[in-house]
Structures are given as structure tokens and as C-alpha cells.
């Protein structure tokens, strides 16, 4: 194996030694297969290609100071992938198969889990696709569940750094009663135009408003939104956002710190009343926001260029659990033996 420059990893694909696969055929899941092949052969009429029958997950494994590898809350990813499967009629992956496959692929690729002091981690990407052919619009009869892994750098190379978000009202990533609450590729395809424009205009991401009324905050393209207001942790309640496992964990940690948790609609104007705002997800844990620009009203909300005190506290607490530096009272991590 070539030596990996752990300190300079970005967030992108690189080949690990192995990936694992299980095929769903004739109404049942097969054994977990191990392969070094980066390609998948499937029917040219596969439903994932024609009708977007696809769901994915994102999980991380961390190497602790004690040398042990910890995977964070994968049981929640398993459940979420089952909800995604129900939402777009994929064959459901049982939790036991999901967890066995994660354990197996991490163990096989142990050499790709970055060392503790690099700040990097192993990104685990489960994928579930309809591989059987259909030209009439209906679910496939054959599915592939596969997991690839790759080492990724810390999200913020120069350390925990605040970024800018932008609000545009002319794009939606998901419809109010559509697929926003499940983790499917279609939502990401739908967010690329706005995301690209945001990057070109100097923002890290788009902050979407609710698609029905454009009155309330929904979430960022790939991350949930939260705010700190006095002693409250505030995060949107909406039918069209993806229930982030990071957000769920931060709510628990904030409650444990004695904060009040408010899951409710957040009107856009309330952005002027928050002390700290951030985006949260597996990739960055917390991405603090220093400015939100409302492009349609040429109005900006400023939060200071340094990450807020509570955001930093929450970030350190969660990363501490992930790297095994802090007690894990809720058994969020699984050690890979
Ligand atoms: C995956 C994802 C998130 C973050 O979820 P985590 O479980 O915290 O990684 C947030 N929003 C969207 C749209 C997502 O797809």
C-alpha cells in the first residue's frame, strides 16, 4: 500500500482495498461478498439508472488515542436507510445485515482508518440501488446493497472555521410532502444548480426555506440547521428535512448541558435573534456560520467571525465521544474488534 498523507486528505473518493456487497434476488438478501473491484455490472434497464431508485448513507469511523476504531451510531443509519427504502420502494436492508456489512468493511480496510493525531477519519458510504430492469414505472425485483469506505480529512483543514450561507427563493431541494425526509440521491441532484451558484458567489452552501411558503428555515443542501438563542438549542421541525443523526446527538448533548431544546418552525426573520448558528452533519459535525445572506432581499445576518462558545463546546463534546476521549453514556460508538 502506498503511504497516505493523512494530514492532507480532503473529502473525496479514494480507493480502499475492499468493498462489500449483498444482492437481493428472488425476495431475499444474499451473503456479504468481499471484492476489490471498484465497478458494478448491472442491467442497462436498472431502476436506479432510469427512475432514481437509490438511497445512501454516511457514517464515520474514528481511531482513538487508545488505538481502537469506533463507528458512530450506525444502528441509526440502518434505521434511516430502512425509512428511505420505504419511501422509494427499495428492498429494505435488515439492521443485522447493515451492521455486519459495516463491521466487515471497516475491519477489512483497517489500514485506511487514519491515525488519531491526524484529525482525519474513515468515511463509510453504504449504497442501496435497484439493479433489476423495469421500463414501466415500478420498483425493481433485484437490488444491490454495497459499502465503500475511504479516509477523509477533517472537514476544516485550517481548524474549526465559520463560513457563509445564502438564501435563494427560486430553488427547492425537495417538495413539502416529497422525498426531503429520506436520504436519496434525487434530492442531491435537485440541489446541484443552487449549490453551484452558491459556491460561485462565494458561499459554502444554500440555506433552503420551506418549499410551500418560503417563510421558515428548512436545512442546508447536505446538513441540518441549528441555532443557539440564549439557553436554547433551536432546530427546524419540517416534513421536508432529513433527520440528521448528528443533530439528534447534539440535541441530547445540549439537553445534558442544561439547555432547552426547541424543535419548531423557525421564521426567516428570527435569524436576527440568534446568538450562534451552525450547520450539522456527519462530514463536519458542526460547521459554524458567520453570515447568512438573503439574496432576494439583499439582507445579511451576521454572527461574528469566530465560532460561538456553545457550538465549540458541543463540537468538542461530540468529537470527544467519537474519538473515545470522553465517556460514551449512550453507547453511541461501536468498537471494531
Ligand atoms: C445526510 C444528510 C444530513 C446530515 O445527516 P447526518 O446523519 O448528521 O450525517 C443532513 N441533511 C441532508 C439533506 C442529508 O442528506
mmCIF file of C-alpha atoms and ligand atoms in Angstrom:
data_model
loop_
_atom_site.group_PDB
_atom_site.id
_atom_site.type_symbol
_atom_site.label_atom_id
_atom_site.label_comp_id
_atom_site.label_asym_id
_atom_site.label_seq_id
_atom_site.Cartn_x
_atom_site.Cartn_y
_atom_site.Cartn_z
ATOM 1 C CA UNK A 1 0.000 0.000 0.000
ATOM 2 C CA UNK A 2 1.243 3.476 -0.814
ATOM 3 C CA UNK A 3 1.676 5.623 2.240
ATOM 4 C CA UNK A 4 -1.212 8.001 2.732
ATOM 5 C CA UNK A 5 -0.575 11.632 3.598
ATOM 6 C CA UNK A 6 -3.074 11.637 6.491
ATOM 7 C CA UNK A 7 -2.638 15.315 7.251
ATOM 8 C CA UNK A 8 -3.610 16.471 3.775
ATOM 9 C CA UNK A 9 -6.680 14.417 2.997
ATOM 10 C CA UNK A 10 -9.704 16.180 1.593
ATOM 11 C CA UNK A 11 -13.294 14.948 1.358
ATOM 12 C CA UNK A 12 -13.333 12.839 -1.767
ATOM 13 C CA UNK A 13 -13.200 9.347 -3.196
ATOM 14 C CA UNK A 14 -10.078 7.268 -2.954
ATOM 15 C CA UNK A 15 -9.760 3.545 -3.349
ATOM 16 C CA UNK A 16 -9.502 1.389 -0.239
ATOM 17 C CA UNK A 17 -8.592 -2.293 -0.527
ATOM 18 C CA UNK A 18 -12.077 -3.783 -0.373
ATOM 19 C CA UNK A 19 -15.780 -3.094 -0.675
ATOM 20 C CA UNK A 20 -18.611 -5.375 0.418
ATOM 21 C CA UNK A 21 -21.820 -6.261 -1.428
ATOM 22 C CA UNK A 22 -25.018 -8.131 -0.914
ATOM 23 C CA UNK A 23 -27.542 -8.773 -3.673
ATOM 24 C CA UNK A 24 -31.285 -9.024 -3.160
ATOM 25 C CA UNK A 25 -32.663 -11.641 -5.545
ATOM 26 C CA UNK A 26 -35.796 -13.784 -5.533
ATOM 27 C CA UNK A 27 -37.076 -11.989 -2.471
ATOM 28 C CA UNK A 28 -34.025 -12.400 -0.246
ATOM 29 C CA UNK A 29 -30.650 -10.940 0.625
ATOM 30 C CA UNK A 30 -27.570 -12.979 -0.194
ATOM 31 C CA UNK A 31 -24.318 -13.446 1.717
ATOM 32 C CA UNK A 32 -21.961 -10.490 2.123
ATOM 33 C CA UNK A 33 -19.411 -10.674 -0.693
ATOM 34 C CA UNK A 34 -15.984 -9.064 -0.467
ATOM 35 C CA UNK A 35 -14.334 -7.619 -3.550
ATOM 36 C CA UNK A 36 -11.508 -5.352 -4.637
ATOM 37 C CA UNK A 37 -13.424 -4.351 -7.780
ATOM 38 C CA UNK A 38 -14.493 -0.692 -7.873
ATOM 39 C CA UNK A 39 -17.080 -1.311 -10.572
ATOM 40 C CA UNK A 40 -20.575 -2.743 -10.564
ATOM 41 C CA UNK A 41 -22.084 -4.524 -13.519
ATOM 42 C CA UNK A 42 -25.830 -4.150 -13.806
ATOM 43 C CA UNK A 43 -28.621 -4.349 -16.310
ATOM 44 C CA UNK A 44 -28.885 -1.360 -18.649
ATOM 45 C CA UNK A 45 -32.559 -1.088 -17.646
ATOM 46 C CA UNK A 46 -31.800 -0.890 -13.889
ATOM 47 C CA UNK A 47 -34.306 1.234 -11.979
ATOM 48 C CA UNK A 48 -31.539 3.201 -10.218
ATOM 49 C CA UNK A 49 -30.419 4.456 -13.610
ATOM 50 C CA UNK A 50 -33.820 5.242 -15.081
ATOM 51 C CA UNK A 51 -36.036 6.153 -12.149
ATOM 52 C CA UNK A 52 -33.706 7.113 -9.331
ATOM 53 C CA UNK A 53 -34.319 4.094 -7.105
ATOM 54 C CA UNK A 54 -31.280 4.899 -4.964
ATOM 55 C CA UNK A 55 -30.517 5.665 -1.340
ATOM 56 C CA UNK A 56 -27.256 6.193 0.500
ATOM 57 C CA UNK A 57 -25.882 6.757 3.989
ATOM 58 C CA UNK A 58 -22.847 8.431 5.529
ATOM 59 C CA UNK A 59 -21.120 7.144 8.667
ATOM 60 C CA UNK A 60 -17.680 7.709 10.153
ATOM 61 C CA UNK A 61 -15.166 5.526 11.972
ATOM 62 C CA UNK A 62 -12.514 7.115 14.180
ATOM 63 C CA UNK A 63 -9.250 5.823 15.558
ATOM 64 C CA UNK A 64 -8.918 6.772 19.204
ATOM 65 C CA UNK A 65 -5.846 7.631 21.197
ATOM 66 C CA UNK A 66 -6.174 4.076 22.572
ATOM 67 C CA UNK A 67 -5.756 2.757 19.010
ATOM 68 C CA UNK A 68 -9.316 1.401 18.917
ATOM 69 C CA UNK A 69 -11.626 2.035 15.976
ATOM 70 C CA UNK A 70 -15.055 3.420 16.864
ATOM 71 C CA UNK A 71 -18.016 3.613 14.491
ATOM 72 C CA UNK A 72 -20.607 6.231 15.396
ATOM 73 C CA UNK A 73 -24.332 5.345 15.726
ATOM 74 C CA UNK A 74 -24.556 3.013 12.721
ATOM 75 C CA UNK A 75 -27.782 1.482 14.062
ATOM 76 C CA UNK A 76 -29.417 4.850 13.396
ATOM 77 C CA UNK A 77 -28.089 4.851 9.834
ATOM 78 C CA UNK A 78 -29.527 1.367 9.374
ATOM 79 C CA UNK A 79 -32.960 2.552 10.524
ATOM 80 C CA UNK A 80 -32.783 5.639 8.349
ATOM 81 C CA UNK A 81 -31.883 3.598 5.289
ATOM 82 C CA UNK A 82 -34.938 1.433 6.015
ATOM 83 C CA UNK A 83 -37.112 4.564 6.041
ATOM 84 C CA UNK A 84 -35.527 5.645 2.756
ATOM 85 C CA UNK A 85 -36.276 2.183 1.347
ATOM 86 C CA UNK A 86 -39.923 2.506 2.378
ATOM 87 C CA UNK A 87 -40.075 5.973 0.820
ATOM 88 C CA UNK A 88 -38.985 4.929 -2.669
ATOM 89 C CA UNK A 89 -39.849 1.206 -2.552
ATOM 90 C CA UNK A 90 -36.373 -0.292 -2.342
ATOM 91 C CA UNK A 91 -35.865 -3.695 -0.731
ATOM 92 C CA UNK A 92 -35.164 -2.973 2.952
ATOM 93 C CA UNK A 93 -31.763 -3.898 4.345
ATOM 94 C CA UNK A 94 -32.248 -5.555 7.749
ATOM 95 C CA UNK A 95 -30.338 -3.868 10.599
ATOM 96 C CA UNK A 96 -28.286 -7.015 11.244
ATOM 97 C CA UNK A 97 -27.102 -7.191 7.617
ATOM 98 C CA UNK A 98 -26.334 -3.462 7.620
ATOM 99 C CA UNK A 99 -24.276 -3.661 10.815
ATOM 100 C CA UNK A 100 -22.461 -6.854 9.806
ATOM 101 C CA UNK A 101 -21.528 -5.256 6.493
ATOM 102 C CA UNK A 102 -20.221 -2.075 8.153
ATOM 103 C CA UNK A 103 -18.152 -4.068 10.652
ATOM 104 C CA UNK A 104 -16.759 -6.254 7.908
ATOM 105 C CA UNK A 105 -15.801 -3.471 5.532
ATOM 106 C CA UNK A 106 -14.145 -1.410 8.288
ATOM 107 C CA UNK A 107 -12.191 -4.396 9.601
ATOM 108 C CA UNK A 108 -11.035 -5.354 6.099
ATOM 109 C CA UNK A 109 -9.883 -1.790 5.453
ATOM 110 C CA UNK A 110 -8.390 -1.170 8.891
ATOM 111 C CA UNK A 111 -5.213 0.153 7.282
ATOM 112 C CA UNK A 112 -7.223 3.073 5.874
ATOM 113 C CA UNK A 113 -8.501 4.310 9.234
ATOM 114 C CA UNK A 114 -6.383 7.414 9.862
ATOM 115 C CA UNK A 115 -4.232 7.709 12.983
ATOM 116 C CA UNK A 116 -5.677 9.543 15.978
ATOM 117 C CA UNK A 117 -3.490 12.632 15.781
ATOM 118 C CA UNK A 118 -4.319 13.360 12.112
ATOM 119 C CA UNK A 119 -7.835 14.620 12.867
ATOM 120 C CA UNK A 120 -8.942 12.528 9.877
ATOM 121 C CA UNK A 121 -11.426 9.635 9.867
ATOM 122 C CA UNK A 122 -12.748 6.809 7.730
ATOM 123 C CA UNK A 123 -15.868 7.756 5.798
ATOM 124 C CA UNK A 124 -18.270 4.852 5.294
ATOM 125 C CA UNK A 125 -20.722 5.105 2.431
ATOM 126 C CA UNK A 126 -23.497 2.476 2.253
ATOM 127 C CA UNK A 127 -25.445 2.494 -1.012
ATOM 128 C CA UNK A 128 -28.704 0.753 -1.901
ATOM 129 C CA UNK A 129 -29.804 0.649 -5.554
ATOM 130 C CA UNK A 130 -32.409 -1.007 -7.723
ATOM 131 C CA UNK A 131 -30.417 -3.055 -10.229
ATOM 132 C CA UNK A 132 -33.213 -5.054 -11.809
ATOM 133 C CA UNK A 133 -34.668 -3.754 -15.087
ATOM 134 C CA UNK A 134 -38.038 -2.001 -15.386
ATOM 135 C CA UNK A 135 -39.185 0.329 -18.125
ATOM 136 C CA UNK A 136 -42.714 0.611 -16.788
ATOM 137 C CA UNK A 137 -42.532 2.745 -13.665
ATOM 138 C CA UNK A 138 -42.430 0.231 -10.849
ATOM 139 C CA UNK A 139 -39.885 -0.998 -8.319
ATOM 140 C CA UNK A 140 -37.103 -3.362 -9.332
ATOM 141 C CA UNK A 141 -37.036 -7.010 -8.332
ATOM 142 C CA UNK A 142 -33.270 -7.034 -7.818
ATOM 143 C CA UNK A 143 -31.230 -4.744 -5.509
ATOM 144 C CA UNK A 144 -27.614 -4.194 -4.570
ATOM 145 C CA UNK A 145 -26.528 -3.104 -1.110
ATOM 146 C CA UNK A 146 -22.864 -2.148 -1.111
ATOM 147 C CA UNK A 147 -20.500 -0.232 1.172
ATOM 148 C CA UNK A 148 -17.379 1.621 0.153
ATOM 149 C CA UNK A 149 -15.015 3.346 2.575
ATOM 150 C CA UNK A 150 -12.336 5.993 2.211
ATOM 151 C CA UNK A 151 -10.162 8.057 4.539
ATOM 152 C CA UNK A 152 -11.234 11.698 4.663
ATOM 153 C CA UNK A 153 -9.573 14.717 6.194
ATOM 154 C CA UNK A 154 -11.036 16.899 8.867
ATOM 155 C CA UNK A 155 -13.741 18.992 7.242
ATOM 156 C CA UNK A 156 -11.973 22.185 8.260
ATOM 157 C CA UNK A 157 -8.349 21.930 7.267
ATOM 158 C CA UNK A 158 -7.357 25.160 8.961
ATOM 159 C CA UNK A 159 -9.328 24.226 12.073
ATOM 160 C CA UNK A 160 -12.897 24.886 13.085
ATOM 161 C CA UNK A 161 -13.810 27.785 10.807
ATOM 162 C CA UNK A 162 -17.014 29.745 10.264
ATOM 163 C CA UNK A 163 -18.467 30.010 6.744
ATOM 164 C CA UNK A 164 -21.213 31.901 4.889
ATOM 165 C CA UNK A 165 -24.623 30.599 3.759
ATOM 166 C CA UNK A 166 -27.003 32.075 1.220
ATOM 167 C CA UNK A 167 -30.799 32.054 0.889
ATOM 168 C CA UNK A 168 -32.280 31.936 -2.633
ATOM 169 C CA UNK A 169 -36.038 31.610 -3.042
ATOM 170 C CA UNK A 170 -36.039 30.297 -6.593
ATOM 171 C CA UNK A 171 -34.857 26.765 -5.801
ATOM 172 C CA UNK A 172 -36.235 23.899 -3.734
ATOM 173 C CA UNK A 173 -34.329 20.738 -2.871
ATOM 174 C CA UNK A 174 -37.474 18.772 -2.026
ATOM 175 C CA UNK A 175 -41.256 19.196 -2.086
ATOM 176 C CA UNK A 176 -43.196 19.645 1.181
ATOM 177 C CA UNK A 177 -44.601 16.113 1.153
ATOM 178 C CA UNK A 178 -41.899 14.708 -1.116
ATOM 179 C CA UNK A 179 -38.596 12.951 -0.517
ATOM 180 C CA UNK A 180 -36.845 15.589 1.623
ATOM 181 C CA UNK A 181 -37.051 13.461 4.766
ATOM 182 C CA UNK A 182 -35.280 10.457 3.249
ATOM 183 C CA UNK A 183 -31.681 10.179 2.112
ATOM 184 C CA UNK A 184 -31.953 9.685 -1.625
ATOM 185 C CA UNK A 185 -29.713 10.819 -4.448
ATOM 186 C CA UNK A 186 -32.556 12.628 -6.188
ATOM 187 C CA UNK A 187 -32.565 15.334 -3.518
ATOM 188 C CA UNK A 188 -28.880 15.893 -4.170
ATOM 189 C CA UNK A 189 -29.302 16.085 -7.935
ATOM 190 C CA UNK A 190 -32.061 18.639 -7.311
ATOM 191 C CA UNK A 191 -29.727 20.762 -5.180
ATOM 192 C CA UNK A 192 -26.761 20.951 -7.558
ATOM 193 C CA UNK A 193 -27.753 24.018 -9.573
ATOM 194 C CA UNK A 194 -28.337 26.153 -6.482
ATOM 195 C CA UNK A 195 -25.264 24.671 -4.762
ATOM 196 C CA UNK A 196 -23.022 25.503 -7.701
ATOM 197 C CA UNK A 197 -24.359 29.046 -7.853
ATOM 198 C CA UNK A 198 -23.750 29.457 -4.113
ATOM 199 C CA UNK A 199 -20.125 28.328 -4.500
ATOM 200 C CA UNK A 200 -19.576 30.638 -7.446
ATOM 201 C CA UNK A 201 -20.940 33.517 -5.408
ATOM 202 C CA UNK A 202 -18.601 32.725 -2.504
ATOM 203 C CA UNK A 203 -20.881 30.848 -0.103
ATOM 204 C CA UNK A 204 -20.293 27.417 1.391
ATOM 205 C CA UNK A 205 -23.906 26.246 0.919
ATOM 206 C CA UNK A 206 -27.524 27.198 0.314
ATOM 207 C CA UNK A 207 -29.872 27.545 3.265
ATOM 208 C CA UNK A 208 -33.219 26.312 1.942
ATOM 209 C CA UNK A 209 -36.555 27.703 3.074
ATOM 210 C CA UNK A 210 -39.692 25.612 3.318
ATOM 211 C CA UNK A 211 -40.907 24.935 -0.206
ATOM 212 C CA UNK A 212 -44.578 25.658 0.497
ATOM 213 C CA UNK A 213 -44.471 29.182 1.945
ATOM 214 C CA UNK A 214 -40.817 30.267 1.868
ATOM 215 C CA UNK A 215 -41.352 31.531 5.408
ATOM 216 C CA UNK A 216 -39.406 29.082 7.527
ATOM 217 C CA UNK A 217 -35.867 27.683 7.616
ATOM 218 C CA UNK A 218 -35.592 24.099 6.340
ATOM 219 C CA UNK A 219 -31.959 22.988 6.109
ATOM 220 C CA UNK A 220 -28.794 23.288 4.056
ATOM 221 C CA UNK A 221 -28.352 21.055 0.996
ATOM 222 C CA UNK A 222 -26.415 18.336 2.844
ATOM 223 C CA UNK A 223 -26.665 19.405 6.501
ATOM 224 C CA UNK A 224 -29.267 20.355 9.134
ATOM 225 C CA UNK A 225 -29.549 23.834 10.603
ATOM 226 C CA UNK A 226 -29.429 24.734 14.295
ATOM 227 C CA UNK A 227 -29.176 27.923 16.278
ATOM 228 C CA UNK A 228 -28.323 28.915 19.819
ATOM 229 C CA UNK A 229 -30.628 31.504 21.366
ATOM 230 C CA UNK A 230 -29.880 32.266 24.999
ATOM 231 C CA UNK A 231 -30.058 28.915 26.745
ATOM 232 C CA UNK A 232 -31.967 27.241 23.895
ATOM 233 C CA UNK A 233 -30.847 24.919 21.121
ATOM 234 C CA UNK A 234 -33.266 25.643 18.289
ATOM 235 C CA UNK A 235 -33.648 23.491 15.175
ATOM 236 C CA UNK A 236 -36.361 23.358 12.495
ATOM 237 C CA UNK A 237 -39.282 20.975 12.591
ATOM 238 C CA UNK A 238 -40.265 20.298 8.996
ATOM 239 C CA UNK A 239 -41.667 17.487 6.867
ATOM 240 C CA UNK A 240 -39.055 18.081 4.196
ATOM 241 C CA UNK A 241 -35.760 17.905 6.070
ATOM 242 C CA UNK A 242 -33.573 14.873 6.595
ATOM 243 C CA UNK A 243 -33.427 13.802 10.243
ATOM 244 C CA UNK A 244 -29.710 14.230 10.901
ATOM 245 C CA UNK A 245 -28.126 11.799 13.352
ATOM 246 C CA UNK A 246 -25.587 14.486 14.253
ATOM 247 C CA UNK A 247 -28.414 16.901 15.047
ATOM 248 C CA UNK A 248 -30.161 14.264 17.152
ATOM 249 C CA UNK A 249 -26.905 13.685 19.061
ATOM 250 C CA UNK A 250 -26.288 17.422 19.547
ATOM 251 C CA UNK A 251 -29.816 17.845 20.936
ATOM 252 C CA UNK A 252 -29.049 15.172 23.513
ATOM 253 C CA UNK A 253 -25.710 16.747 24.444
ATOM 254 C CA UNK A 254 -27.258 20.225 24.635
ATOM 255 C CA UNK A 255 -30.028 18.899 26.890
ATOM 256 C CA UNK A 256 -27.367 17.234 29.067
ATOM 257 C CA UNK A 257 -25.629 20.635 29.328
ATOM 258 C CA UNK A 258 -28.886 22.007 30.748
ATOM 259 C CA UNK A 259 -30.104 23.710 27.593
ATOM 260 C CA UNK A 260 -33.694 23.868 26.432
ATOM 261 C CA UNK A 261 -34.337 22.036 23.136
ATOM 262 C CA UNK A 262 -36.746 23.706 20.721
ATOM 263 C CA UNK A 263 -37.714 21.751 17.611
ATOM 264 C CA UNK A 264 -40.118 24.028 15.839
ATOM 265 C CA UNK A 265 -40.733 26.191 12.796
ATOM 266 C CA UNK A 266 -38.135 28.948 12.519
ATOM 267 C CA UNK A 267 -39.315 32.062 10.636
ATOM 268 C CA UNK A 268 -36.584 33.607 8.446
ATOM 269 C CA UNK A 269 -36.729 36.906 10.368
ATOM 270 C CA UNK A 270 -35.785 35.088 13.556
ATOM 271 C CA UNK A 271 -32.279 34.752 12.090
ATOM 272 C CA UNK A 272 -31.646 38.233 13.515
ATOM 273 C CA UNK A 273 -32.313 36.975 17.069
ATOM 274 C CA UNK A 274 -29.817 34.108 17.263
ATOM 275 C CA UNK A 275 -26.522 34.211 19.159
ATOM 276 C CA UNK A 276 -24.905 31.390 17.149
ATOM 277 C CA UNK A 277 -25.943 29.439 14.081
ATOM 278 C CA UNK A 278 -24.473 26.353 12.514
ATOM 279 C CA UNK A 279 -24.941 23.517 10.050
ATOM 280 C CA UNK A 280 -24.526 19.968 11.320
ATOM 281 C CA UNK A 281 -23.908 16.582 9.747
ATOM 282 C CA UNK A 282 -21.519 13.639 9.721
ATOM 283 C CA UNK A 283 -18.999 15.299 7.406
ATOM 284 C CA UNK A 284 -18.198 18.289 9.631
ATOM 285 C CA UNK A 285 -20.079 17.554 12.882
ATOM 286 C CA UNK A 286 -20.683 21.308 13.225
ATOM 287 C CA UNK A 287 -19.967 23.890 10.604
ATOM 288 C CA UNK A 288 -20.314 27.278 12.319
ATOM 289 C CA UNK A 289 -21.909 30.030 10.254
ATOM 290 C CA UNK A 290 -20.639 33.587 10.428
ATOM 291 C CA UNK A 291 -23.020 35.158 7.929
ATOM 292 C CA UNK A 292 -26.284 34.347 6.185
ATOM 293 C CA UNK A 293 -27.047 36.406 3.101
ATOM 294 C CA UNK A 294 -30.669 36.648 1.976
ATOM 295 C CA UNK A 295 -30.045 37.157 -1.737
ATOM 296 C CA UNK A 296 -33.634 38.064 -2.643
ATOM 297 C CA UNK A 297 -33.885 40.843 -0.055
ATOM 298 C CA UNK A 298 -30.225 41.890 -0.139
ATOM 299 C CA UNK A 299 -30.139 41.477 3.605
ATOM 300 C CA UNK A 300 -27.456 39.923 5.771
ATOM 301 C CA UNK A 301 -27.421 38.321 9.197
ATOM 302 C CA UNK A 302 -24.061 38.377 10.958
ATOM 303 C CA UNK A 303 -22.832 36.126 13.757
ATOM 304 C CA UNK A 304 -19.198 37.086 14.251
ATOM 305 C CA UNK A 305 -16.214 35.515 12.527
ATOM 306 C CA UNK A 306 -15.228 33.275 15.454
ATOM 307 C CA UNK A 307 -17.201 30.072 16.147
ATOM 308 C CA UNK A 308 -19.591 30.598 19.067
ATOM 309 C CA UNK A 309 -18.918 29.314 22.563
ATOM 310 C CA UNK A 310 -21.782 26.805 22.695
ATOM 311 C CA UNK A 311 -21.042 25.484 19.195
ATOM 312 C CA UNK A 312 -17.423 24.852 20.178
ATOM 313 C CA UNK A 313 -18.492 23.131 23.402
ATOM 314 C CA UNK A 314 -20.949 20.859 21.573
ATOM 315 C CA UNK A 315 -18.412 20.095 18.851
ATOM 316 C CA UNK A 316 -15.698 19.147 21.319
ATOM 317 C CA UNK A 317 -18.062 17.004 23.348
ATOM 318 C CA UNK A 318 -19.298 15.053 20.313
ATOM 319 C CA UNK A 319 -15.822 14.604 18.811
ATOM 320 C CA UNK A 320 -14.583 13.553 22.249
ATOM 321 C CA UNK A 321 -17.123 10.730 22.300
ATOM 322 C CA UNK A 322 -16.296 9.757 18.717
ATOM 323 C CA UNK A 323 -12.551 9.525 19.421
ATOM 324 C CA UNK A 324 -13.068 7.770 22.760
ATOM 325 C CA UNK A 325 -11.712 10.695 24.782
ATOM 326 C CA UNK A 326 -14.975 11.272 26.640
ATOM 327 C CA UNK A 327 -17.326 8.788 28.312
ATOM 328 C CA UNK A 328 -19.997 7.439 25.953
ATOM 329 C CA UNK A 329 -23.050 7.257 28.253
ATOM 330 C CA UNK A 330 -25.500 6.358 25.488
ATOM 331 C CA UNK A 331 -23.315 3.708 23.809
ATOM 332 C CA UNK A 332 -23.236 5.672 20.581
ATOM 333 C CA UNK A 333 -19.972 4.115 19.440
ATOM 334 C CA UNK A 334 -19.237 0.535 18.438
ATOM 335 C CA UNK A 335 -15.647 -0.652 18.767
ATOM 336 C CA UNK A 336 -14.497 -2.732 15.814
ATOM 337 C CA UNK A 337 -12.645 -5.726 17.184
HETATM 338 C C1 LIG B 1 -27.108 13.172 5.400
HETATM 339 C C2 LIG B 1 -27.806 14.484 5.481
HETATM 340 C C3 LIG B 1 -27.727 15.311 6.619
HETATM 341 C C4 LIG B 1 -26.842 15.009 7.797
HETATM 342 O O1 LIG B 1 -27.219 13.861 8.480
HETATM 343 P P1 LIG B 1 -26.202 13.140 9.467
HETATM 344 O O2 LIG B 1 -26.904 11.901 9.860
HETATM 345 O O3 LIG B 1 -25.997 14.046 10.609
HETATM 346 O O4 LIG B 1 -24.964 12.911 8.699
HETATM 347 C C5 LIG B 1 -28.465 16.475 6.623
HETATM 348 N N1 LIG B 1 -29.232 16.821 5.573
HETATM 349 C C6 LIG B 1 -29.323 16.066 4.476
HETATM 350 C C7 LIG B 1 -30.179 16.520 3.368
HETATM 351 C C8 LIG B 1 -28.624 14.868 4.393
HETATM 352 O O5 LIG B 1 -28.722 14.125 3.291
#
